[in-house]
Amino acid sequence: MNRIELVEKIATTHNVSKAEAARILETLTSSIVNAVKKGDAVQLIGFGTFKQVARAARSGFNPQAGTKIKIAAAKVPKFVPGAAFKAAVDPKAAKRKAEKAAAKPVAKKAAAKKAPAKKK
């Protein structure tokens, strides 16, 4: 799906014009970009989180010249999908994760409390 198809989907789903849907989409994307640019995280529950991460400087390899190069540190945007998004894309993996979580034994309250040491 590209931007035009997304605008058409918004317009038909919410009974607005394509121009209005395009403005809504532009507002949404620019708001996310501006927040991440400032260093803030944008969290959309169920969908995911947009955030800025720092990539450390590292050495790389130029295959054309056959030499090592230095790659400078950079700030890059990162998207981490939410649980509902992951489950929608791969329902089998979500089911396995839920089964694994259910199979874990629940910690007993007695085990959480430390037994007092006996005096000799």
C-alpha positions as MATLAB code, in Angstrom:
seq = 'MNRIELVEKIATTHNVSKAEAARILETLTSSIVNAVKKGDAVQLIGFGTFKQVARAARSGFNPQAGTKIKIAAAKVPKFVPGAAFKAAVDPKAAKRKAEKAAAKPVAKKAAAKKAPAKKK';
ca = [
       0.000    0.000    0.000;
       1.349    3.418   -0.889;
       0.369    6.903    0.263;
      -2.313    7.423   -2.398;
      -3.978    4.107   -1.588;
      -3.894    4.964    2.131;
      -5.517    8.353    1.464;
      -8.254    6.631   -0.569;
      -8.825    4.107    2.249;
      -9.140    6.892    4.852;
     -11.487    8.865    2.571;
     -13.830    5.940    1.899;
     -13.803    4.578    5.444;
     -14.568    7.906    7.118;
     -16.666    9.499    4.357;
     -14.392   12.501    3.822;
     -12.882   13.936    0.666;
      -9.511   12.704   -0.562;
      -8.060   16.173    0.023;
      -9.224   16.123    3.648;
      -7.890   12.584    4.112;
      -4.529   13.668    2.652;
      -4.381   16.593    5.107;
      -5.177   14.259    8.014;
      -2.459   11.840    6.934;
       0.034   14.700    6.491;
      -0.767   16.014    9.972;
      -0.284   12.558   11.460;
       3.035   11.850    9.741;
       4.474   15.324   10.334;
       3.521   15.161   14.017;
       5.306   11.829   14.401;
       8.393   13.069   12.528;
       8.596   16.296   14.573;
       8.236   14.474   17.899;
      10.878   11.870   17.022;
      13.153   14.621   15.689;
      12.975   16.342   19.102;
      13.885   13.046   20.796;
      10.411   12.191   22.067;
       8.889    8.746   21.601;
       5.482    8.417   19.949;
       3.606    5.433   21.340;
       0.411    4.248   19.667;
      -0.939    1.494   21.914;
      -1.497   -1.715   19.948;
       0.309   -0.368   16.881;
       3.826    0.460   17.997;
       6.362    3.029   19.092;
       8.371    5.466   17.008;
      11.566    6.681   18.674;
      15.019    8.059   18.023;
      18.081    5.916   18.762;
      21.761    6.746   18.689;
      23.903    4.586   16.430;
      27.520    4.452   17.610;
      30.459    5.191   15.355;
      31.911    2.062   13.802;
      34.331    0.877   11.192;
      33.085   -0.460    7.886;
      34.498   -1.883    4.691;
      34.431   -0.334    1.228;
      34.223   -3.353   -1.106;
      34.978   -1.294   -4.220;
      38.281    0.101   -2.924;
      38.956   -2.784   -0.536;
      39.683   -0.437    2.349;
      38.364    0.069    5.855;
      36.344    3.220    6.426;
      35.088    5.019    9.518;
      31.324    5.410    9.768;
      30.300    8.352   11.941;
      27.809    8.123   14.795;
      24.245    9.003   13.840;
      20.763    9.455   15.240;
      18.244    7.287   13.407;
      14.499    6.715   13.716;
      13.309    3.317   14.931;
       9.881    1.676   14.915;
       9.050   -1.068   17.403;
       5.776   -2.831   16.571;
       3.248   -3.360   19.365;
       1.874   -6.699   20.520;
      -1.415   -6.347   18.620;
       0.463   -5.488   15.403;
       2.765   -8.506   15.817;
      -0.211  -10.754   16.538;
      -2.026   -9.527   13.423;
       0.994  -10.213   11.218;
       1.911  -13.605   12.720;
      -0.967  -15.101   14.746;
       0.865  -18.415   15.226;
       3.810  -16.714   16.931;
       1.431  -14.754   19.166;
      -0.347  -17.979   20.119;
       2.978  -19.656   20.953;
       4.018  -16.692   23.076;
       0.695  -16.742   24.955;
       0.986  -20.491   25.563;
       4.558  -20.072   26.807;
       3.486  -17.324   29.205;
       0.599  -19.465   30.487;
       2.898  -22.462   30.993;
       5.273  -20.551   33.290;
       4.663  -21.500   36.904;
       3.374  -18.670   39.028;
       5.841  -17.696   41.733;
       4.627  -18.681   45.168;
       4.338  -15.994   47.799;
       6.299  -18.139   50.256;
       9.215  -18.412   47.839;
       9.218  -14.657   47.398;
       9.597  -14.091   51.132;
      12.974  -14.907   52.551;
      12.968  -17.354   55.442;
      14.544  -15.866   58.571;
      17.990  -17.250   59.416;
      18.152  -19.566   62.447;
      20.353  -18.495   65.346;
      22.817  -21.029   66.741;
];
